[in-house]
mmCIF file of C-alpha atoms in Angstrom:
data_model
loop_
_atom_site.group_PDB
_atom_site.id
_atom_site.type_symbol
_atom_site.label_atom_id
_atom_site.label_comp_id
_atom_site.label_asym_id
_atom_site.label_seq_id
_atom_site.Cartn_x
_atom_site.Cartn_y
_atom_site.Cartn_z
ATOM 1 C CA MET A 10 -8.258 7.488 -24.657
ATOM 2 C CA ALA A 11 -5.689 10.233 -25.292
ATOM 3 C CA ASP A 12 -4.787 11.223 -28.833
ATOM 4 C CA ASP A 13 -2.152 9.033 -30.463
ATOM 5 C CA PHE A 14 1.196 10.821 -30.170
ATOM 6 C CA ARG A 15 3.350 8.255 -31.958
ATOM 7 C CA THR A 16 5.235 9.200 -35.081
ATOM 8 C CA GLN A 17 5.445 5.605 -36.310
ATOM 9 C CA LYS A 18 2.833 4.368 -38.755
ATOM 10 C CA GLU A 19 3.114 0.692 -37.856
ATOM 11 C CA PRO A 20 0.092 -0.729 -36.000
ATOM 12 C CA LEU A 21 0.512 -1.495 -32.333
ATOM 13 C CA LEU A 22 0.970 -5.150 -31.550
ATOM 14 C CA ALA A 23 -1.876 -6.670 -29.553
ATOM 15 C CA ARG A 24 0.473 -7.690 -26.740
ATOM 16 C CA GLU A 25 1.235 -4.061 -25.943
ATOM 17 C CA SER A 26 -2.226 -3.540 -24.493
ATOM 18 C CA LEU A 27 -2.129 -6.570 -22.197
ATOM 19 C CA PHE A 28 -0.537 -4.785 -19.247
ATOM 20 C CA ARG A 29 -3.047 -1.932 -19.409
ATOM 21 C CA LYS A 30 -5.965 -4.341 -19.723
ATOM 22 C CA LYS A 31 -4.657 -6.115 -16.629
ATOM 23 C CA LEU A 32 -4.271 -2.839 -14.750
ATOM 24 C CA ASP A 33 -7.762 -1.637 -15.690
ATOM 25 C CA ALA A 34 -9.273 -4.970 -14.661
ATOM 26 C CA LEU A 35 -7.540 -4.872 -11.267
ATOM 27 C CA ARG A 36 -8.629 -1.277 -10.668
ATOM 28 C CA ARG A 37 -12.245 -2.139 -11.413
ATOM 29 C CA THR A 38 -12.386 -4.732 -8.622
ATOM 30 C CA GLY A 39 -12.552 -1.939 -6.042
ATOM 31 C CA SER A 40 -10.262 -0.006 -3.759
ATOM 32 C CA MET A 41 -7.573 -1.899 -1.934
ATOM 33 C CA PRO A 42 -7.715 -1.839 1.868
ATOM 34 C CA ALA A 43 -5.148 0.364 3.551
ATOM 35 C CA MET A 44 -2.182 -1.582 4.872
ATOM 36 C CA GLN A 45 -2.164 -1.347 8.657
ATOM 37 C CA PRO A 46 1.007 -1.729 10.747
ATOM 38 C CA PRO A 47 1.173 -4.939 12.759
ATOM 39 C CA MET A 48 -0.065 -4.653 16.328
ATOM 40 C CA ASP A 49 2.881 -5.916 18.320
ATOM 41 C CA SER A 50 2.903 -3.607 21.326
ATOM 42 C CA GLN A 51 1.969 -6.190 23.919
ATOM 43 C CA PRO A 52 4.738 -8.503 25.147
ATOM 44 C CA ARG A 53 2.571 -11.574 24.894
ATOM 45 C CA MET A 54 2.357 -11.099 21.101
ATOM 46 C CA ARG A 55 6.050 -11.879 20.870
ATOM 47 C CA GLU A 56 5.477 -15.158 22.676
ATOM 48 C CA ILE A 57 3.224 -16.666 20.033
ATOM 49 C CA GLU A 58 4.539 -19.966 18.843
ATOM 50 C CA ARG A 59 6.090 -19.775 15.371
ATOM 51 C CA SER A 60 4.151 -22.781 14.161
ATOM 52 C CA THR A 61 0.844 -21.258 15.264
ATOM 53 C CA TYR A 62 1.717 -17.964 13.594
ATOM 54 C CA LEU A 63 2.519 -19.644 10.303
ATOM 55 C CA GLU A 64 -0.690 -21.656 10.468
ATOM 56 C CA ASN A 65 -2.693 -18.452 10.973
ATOM 57 C CA VAL A 66 -0.963 -16.745 8.067
ATOM 58 C CA GLN A 67 -1.581 -19.718 5.801
ATOM 59 C CA SER A 68 -5.233 -19.839 6.842
ATOM 60 C CA THR A 69 -5.657 -16.109 6.135
ATOM 61 C CA ILE A 70 -4.118 -16.445 2.691
ATOM 62 C CA GLN A 71 -6.278 -19.421 1.834
ATOM 63 C CA GLN A 72 -9.439 -17.544 2.847
ATOM 64 C CA SER A 73 -8.548 -14.358 0.973
ATOM 65 C CA ASP A 74 -10.009 -13.438 -2.389
ATOM 66 C CA PRO A 75 -7.334 -14.346 -4.985
ATOM 67 C CA ARG A 76 -8.165 -11.182 -6.929
ATOM 68 C CA GLU A 77 -7.514 -9.038 -3.881
ATOM 69 C CA LEU A 78 -4.205 -10.777 -3.233
ATOM 70 C CA GLU A 79 -3.234 -10.081 -6.822
ATOM 71 C CA ARG A 80 -4.149 -6.413 -6.457
ATOM 72 C CA VAL A 81 -2.053 -6.070 -3.326
ATOM 73 C CA ALA A 82 0.903 -7.764 -5.014
ATOM 74 C CA LEU A 83 0.810 -5.790 -8.266
ATOM 75 C CA LEU A 84 -0.645 -2.364 -7.495
ATOM 76 C CA ASP A 85 0.270 0.626 -5.376
ATOM 77 C CA GLY A 86 -2.293 0.952 -2.605
ATOM 78 C CA LEU A 87 -2.769 4.730 -2.936
ATOM 79 C CA THR A 88 -2.801 5.449 -6.663
ATOM 80 C CA GLU A 89 -3.852 1.977 -7.851
ATOM 81 C CA LEU A 90 -1.189 2.110 -10.535
ATOM 82 C CA TYR A 91 1.445 -0.603 -10.859
ATOM 83 C CA ASN A 92 3.916 -0.576 -7.978
ATOM 84 C CA HIS A 93 7.713 -0.352 -8.145
ATOM 85 C CA SER A 94 8.475 -4.056 -8.268
ATOM 86 C CA THR A 95 5.821 -4.714 -10.913
ATOM 87 C CA ILE A 96 6.899 -1.917 -13.256
ATOM 88 C CA THR A 97 10.549 -2.913 -12.853
ATOM 89 C CA ARG A 98 9.758 -6.407 -14.127
ATOM 90 C CA ILE A 99 7.626 -5.063 -16.967
ATOM 91 C CA LEU A 100 10.345 -2.627 -18.036
ATOM 92 C CA ARG A 101 12.939 -5.383 -18.143
ATOM 93 C CA ASP A 102 10.731 -7.408 -20.477
ATOM 94 C CA GLU A 103 9.797 -4.423 -22.639
ATOM 95 C CA VAL A 104 13.440 -3.499 -23.201
ATOM 96 C CA LYS A 105 14.228 -7.072 -24.239
ATOM 97 C CA ARG A 106 11.282 -7.018 -26.592
ATOM 98 C CA ALA A 107 12.247 -3.669 -28.125
ATOM 99 C CA LYS A 108 15.748 -4.985 -28.713
ATOM 100 C CA ARG A 109 14.570 -8.246 -30.220
ATOM 101 C CA TYR A 110 12.071 -6.711 -32.626
ATOM 102 C CA LYS A 111 14.032 -3.483 -33.238
ATOM 103 C CA MET A 112 11.191 -1.355 -31.937
ATOM 104 C CA ASN A 113 11.154 2.043 -30.257
ATOM 105 C CA MET A 114 10.224 2.268 -26.596
ATOM 106 C CA SER A 115 10.214 5.309 -24.331
ATOM 107 C CA LEU A 116 9.911 6.241 -20.667
ATOM 108 C CA LEU A 117 8.747 9.321 -18.850
ATOM 109 C CA MET A 118 9.337 9.945 -15.159
ATOM 110 C CA LEU A 119 7.226 12.593 -13.448
ATOM 111 C CA SER A 120 7.401 14.265 -10.046
ATOM 112 C CA VAL A 121 5.149 16.893 -8.436
ATOM 113 C CA ASP A 122 6.990 20.179 -7.900
ATOM 114 C CA GLY A 123 7.195 21.230 -4.253
ATOM 115 C CA PHE A 124 5.802 17.922 -3.047
ATOM 116 C CA SER A 125 7.922 17.883 0.121
ATOM 117 C CA GLU A 126 6.587 21.306 1.070
ATOM 118 C CA ILE A 127 3.001 20.151 0.539
ATOM 119 C CA ASN A 128 3.631 17.157 2.770
ATOM 120 C CA GLY A 129 5.436 19.182 5.399
ATOM 121 C CA ARG A 130 2.896 22.007 5.662
ATOM 122 C CA PHE A 131 -0.375 20.182 5.111
ATOM 123 C CA GLY A 132 0.392 16.587 6.085
ATOM 124 C CA ALA A 133 0.148 13.157 4.544
ATOM 125 C CA LEU A 134 -3.592 13.352 3.871
ATOM 126 C CA ALA A 135 -3.148 16.342 1.555
ATOM 127 C CA SER A 136 -0.023 15.017 -0.156
ATOM 128 C CA ASP A 137 -1.594 11.593 -0.704
ATOM 129 C CA SER A 138 -4.659 13.258 -2.200
ATOM 130 C CA VAL A 139 -2.467 15.254 -4.579
ATOM 131 C CA LEU A 140 -0.659 12.105 -5.700
ATOM 132 C CA LYS A 141 -3.966 10.340 -6.282
ATOM 133 C CA GLY A 142 -5.261 13.299 -8.284
ATOM 134 C CA VAL A 143 -2.136 13.497 -10.438
ATOM 135 C CA ALA A 144 -2.313 9.737 -11.067
ATOM 136 C CA ASN A 145 -5.926 10.027 -12.218
ATOM 137 C CA PHE A 146 -5.099 12.989 -14.459
ATOM 138 C CA MET A 147 -2.173 11.136 -15.972
ATOM 139 C CA MET A 148 -4.338 8.083 -16.675
ATOM 140 C CA GLY A 149 -6.612 10.301 -18.743
ATOM 141 C CA MET A 150 -3.714 11.632 -20.807
ATOM 142 C CA ILE A 151 -1.838 8.482 -21.802
ATOM 143 C CA ARG A 152 -2.845 5.853 -24.365
ATOM 144 C CA ASP A 153 -4.516 2.579 -23.565
ATOM 145 C CA VAL A 154 -1.269 0.739 -24.338
ATOM 146 C CA ASP A 155 0.958 2.847 -22.078
ATOM 147 C CA ILE A 156 1.902 1.330 -18.716
ATOM 148 C CA PRO A 157 1.802 3.676 -15.678
ATOM 149 C CA ALA A 158 3.258 3.110 -12.222
ATOM 150 C CA ARG A 159 4.079 4.796 -8.960
ATOM 151 C CA TYR A 160 7.823 4.302 -9.105
ATOM 152 C CA ASP A 161 8.603 5.596 -5.623
ATOM 153 C CA ALA A 162 7.039 7.765 -2.919
ATOM 154 C CA GLU A 163 6.542 10.847 -5.093
ATOM 155 C CA THR A 164 7.540 9.756 -8.599
ATOM 156 C CA PHE A 165 5.516 8.242 -11.424
ATOM 157 C CA LEU A 166 6.886 6.217 -14.322
ATOM 158 C CA VAL A 167 5.167 5.493 -17.639
ATOM 159 C CA ILE A 168 6.408 2.945 -20.185
ATOM 160 C CA CYS A 169 5.359 3.916 -23.713
ATOM 161 C CA PRO A 170 5.764 1.042 -26.212
ATOM 162 C CA ASN A 171 6.462 1.758 -29.874
ATOM 163 C CA THR A 172 7.204 5.419 -29.104
ATOM 164 C CA ASP A 173 10.264 7.406 -30.176
ATOM 165 C CA GLN A 174 11.807 10.628 -28.838
ATOM 166 C CA THR A 175 9.393 12.826 -30.736
ATOM 167 C CA GLY A 176 6.398 10.925 -29.429
ATOM 168 C CA ILE A 177 7.495 10.918 -25.796
ATOM 169 C CA GLY A 178 8.274 14.615 -26.063
ATOM 170 C CA VAL A 179 4.746 15.355 -27.234
ATOM 171 C CA LEU A 180 3.178 13.315 -24.424
ATOM 172 C CA SER A 181 5.407 14.800 -21.718
ATOM 173 C CA GLU A 182 4.712 18.363 -22.785
ATOM 174 C CA ARG A 183 0.996 17.663 -23.016
ATOM 175 C CA ILE A 184 0.921 16.425 -19.418
ATOM 176 C CA ARG A 185 3.131 19.257 -18.137
ATOM 177 C CA SER A 186 1.187 22.029 -19.852
ATOM 178 C CA ARG A 187 -2.333 20.811 -19.091
ATOM 179 C CA LEU A 188 -1.975 19.650 -15.490
ATOM 180 C CA PRO A 189 -1.768 23.123 -13.845
ATOM 181 C CA ALA A 190 -5.228 24.004 -15.182
ATOM 182 C CA ASN A 191 -6.774 21.012 -13.407
ATOM 183 C CA ARG A 192 -7.568 20.870 -9.695
ATOM 184 C CA VAL A 193 -6.123 17.573 -8.527
ATOM 185 C CA SER A 194 -7.255 17.764 -4.903
ATOM 186 C CA ASP A 195 -9.300 19.868 -2.485
ATOM 187 C CA VAL A 196 -7.781 18.416 0.696
ATOM 188 C CA GLY A 197 -6.071 21.177 2.689
ATOM 189 C CA GLN A 198 -6.732 23.638 -0.138
ATOM 190 C CA ASN A 199 -7.671 23.584 -3.798
ATOM 191 C CA TRP A 200 -4.515 22.113 -5.271
ATOM 192 C CA ASN A 201 -3.320 23.015 -8.752
ATOM 193 C CA VAL A 202 0.221 21.720 -9.143
ATOM 194 C CA THR A 203 3.012 21.669 -11.686
ATOM 195 C CA VAL A 204 5.307 18.774 -12.485
ATOM 196 C CA SER A 205 8.833 18.120 -13.648
ATOM 197 C CA VAL A 206 9.299 15.434 -16.285
ATOM 198 C CA GLY A 207 12.322 13.423 -17.355
ATOM 199 C CA MET A 208 11.999 11.380 -20.537
ATOM 200 C CA GLY A 209 14.091 9.140 -22.738
ATOM 201 C CA SER A 210 13.918 6.562 -25.492
ATOM 202 C CA TYR A 211 15.473 3.205 -26.239
ATOM 203 C CA PRO A 212 18.166 2.931 -27.552
ATOM 204 C CA ILE A 213 19.247 6.601 -27.471
ATOM 205 C CA ALA A 214 19.016 6.994 -23.686
ATOM 206 C CA GLY A 215 20.168 3.454 -22.939
ATOM 207 C CA THR A 216 20.021 -0.121 -24.162
ATOM 208 C CA LYS A 217 19.421 -1.750 -20.748
ATOM 209 C CA ASP A 218 16.532 -1.192 -18.373
ATOM 210 C CA GLU A 219 18.786 0.043 -15.566
ATOM 211 C CA ASP A 220 20.539 2.478 -17.937
ATOM 212 C CA LEU A 221 17.214 3.879 -19.136
ATOM 213 C CA ILE A 222 16.017 4.424 -15.573
ATOM 214 C CA GLN A 223 19.271 6.094 -14.590
ATOM 215 C CA THR A 224 19.333 8.520 -17.520
ATOM 216 C CA VAL A 225 15.632 9.383 -17.228
ATOM 217 C CA GLN A 226 16.040 9.993 -13.497
ATOM 218 C CA ALA A 227 18.975 12.284 -14.231
ATOM 219 C CA ALA A 228 16.822 14.218 -16.721
ATOM 220 C CA LEU A 229 14.077 14.540 -14.104
ATOM 221 C CA MET A 230 16.554 15.855 -11.531
ATOM 222 C CA GLN A 231 17.834 18.357 -14.076
ATOM 223 C CA ALA A 232 14.293 19.598 -14.707
ATOM 224 C CA GLN A 233 13.752 19.973 -10.958
ATOM 225 C CA ASN A 234 17.070 21.772 -10.443
ATOM 226 C CA MET A 235 16.155 24.251 -13.181
ATOM 227 C CA GLY A 236 13.068 25.317 -11.251
ATOM 228 C CA GLY A 237 10.558 22.653 -12.196
ATOM 229 C CA ASN A 238 7.517 22.850 -14.459
ATOM 230 C CA ARG A 239 9.551 21.652 -17.440
ATOM 231 C CA CYS A 240 10.441 18.553 -19.451
ATOM 232 C CA MET A 241 13.977 17.340 -20.070
ATOM 233 C CA MET A 242 15.112 14.739 -22.580
ATOM 234 C CA ALA A 243 17.623 12.132 -21.402
ATOM 235 C CA ASN A 244 20.696 11.136 -23.370
ATOM 236 C CA LYS A 245 23.492 8.673 -22.705
#
């Protein structure tokens, strides 16, 4: 577990580790199968009766391992972090909880610098491998109570409960400064990458989940526009 970067002296509530325990348990069940596009190239496939199709789908679901269905629903298939819809729901609840109990809560949003160029020059296999490597590195840097996700195609989001501006600043800088020294992938070439980080804290950067996301995204874009490999703090 990474060093504790919080400035608060209050003990973490037990509930704050539940999401990470869930994530770790889902990751331990094994890699999720790659999602394949539906094979619908033959005309006769379009002629399948709707009732038969629904029966087949229902039968497949019933025969599937419930744990695997849960993994597919909650996790991103590449990085095996929480996916966008899952982290959005968690963030909404965490903001409500921070407001109710008058607790600090922070976010960091991270993007690999030059990711589009990596994808364009070396292809999806290399760019996916870089994302997977960055996700694994990030998991080793954050605390057991922090909640990581792949927010969109090339952006990661981490919810940090009971963490103020000082604490999220320490974590963000630690990730930014240490990542370039670590090889995150050897697909296409030996990849050492830098990242841009946007960060913000409740309630300074926003008192609603959508406001926090918007201001942290703006901070991330500012870091990218200034050349990348830097952290920017969000404000209202």
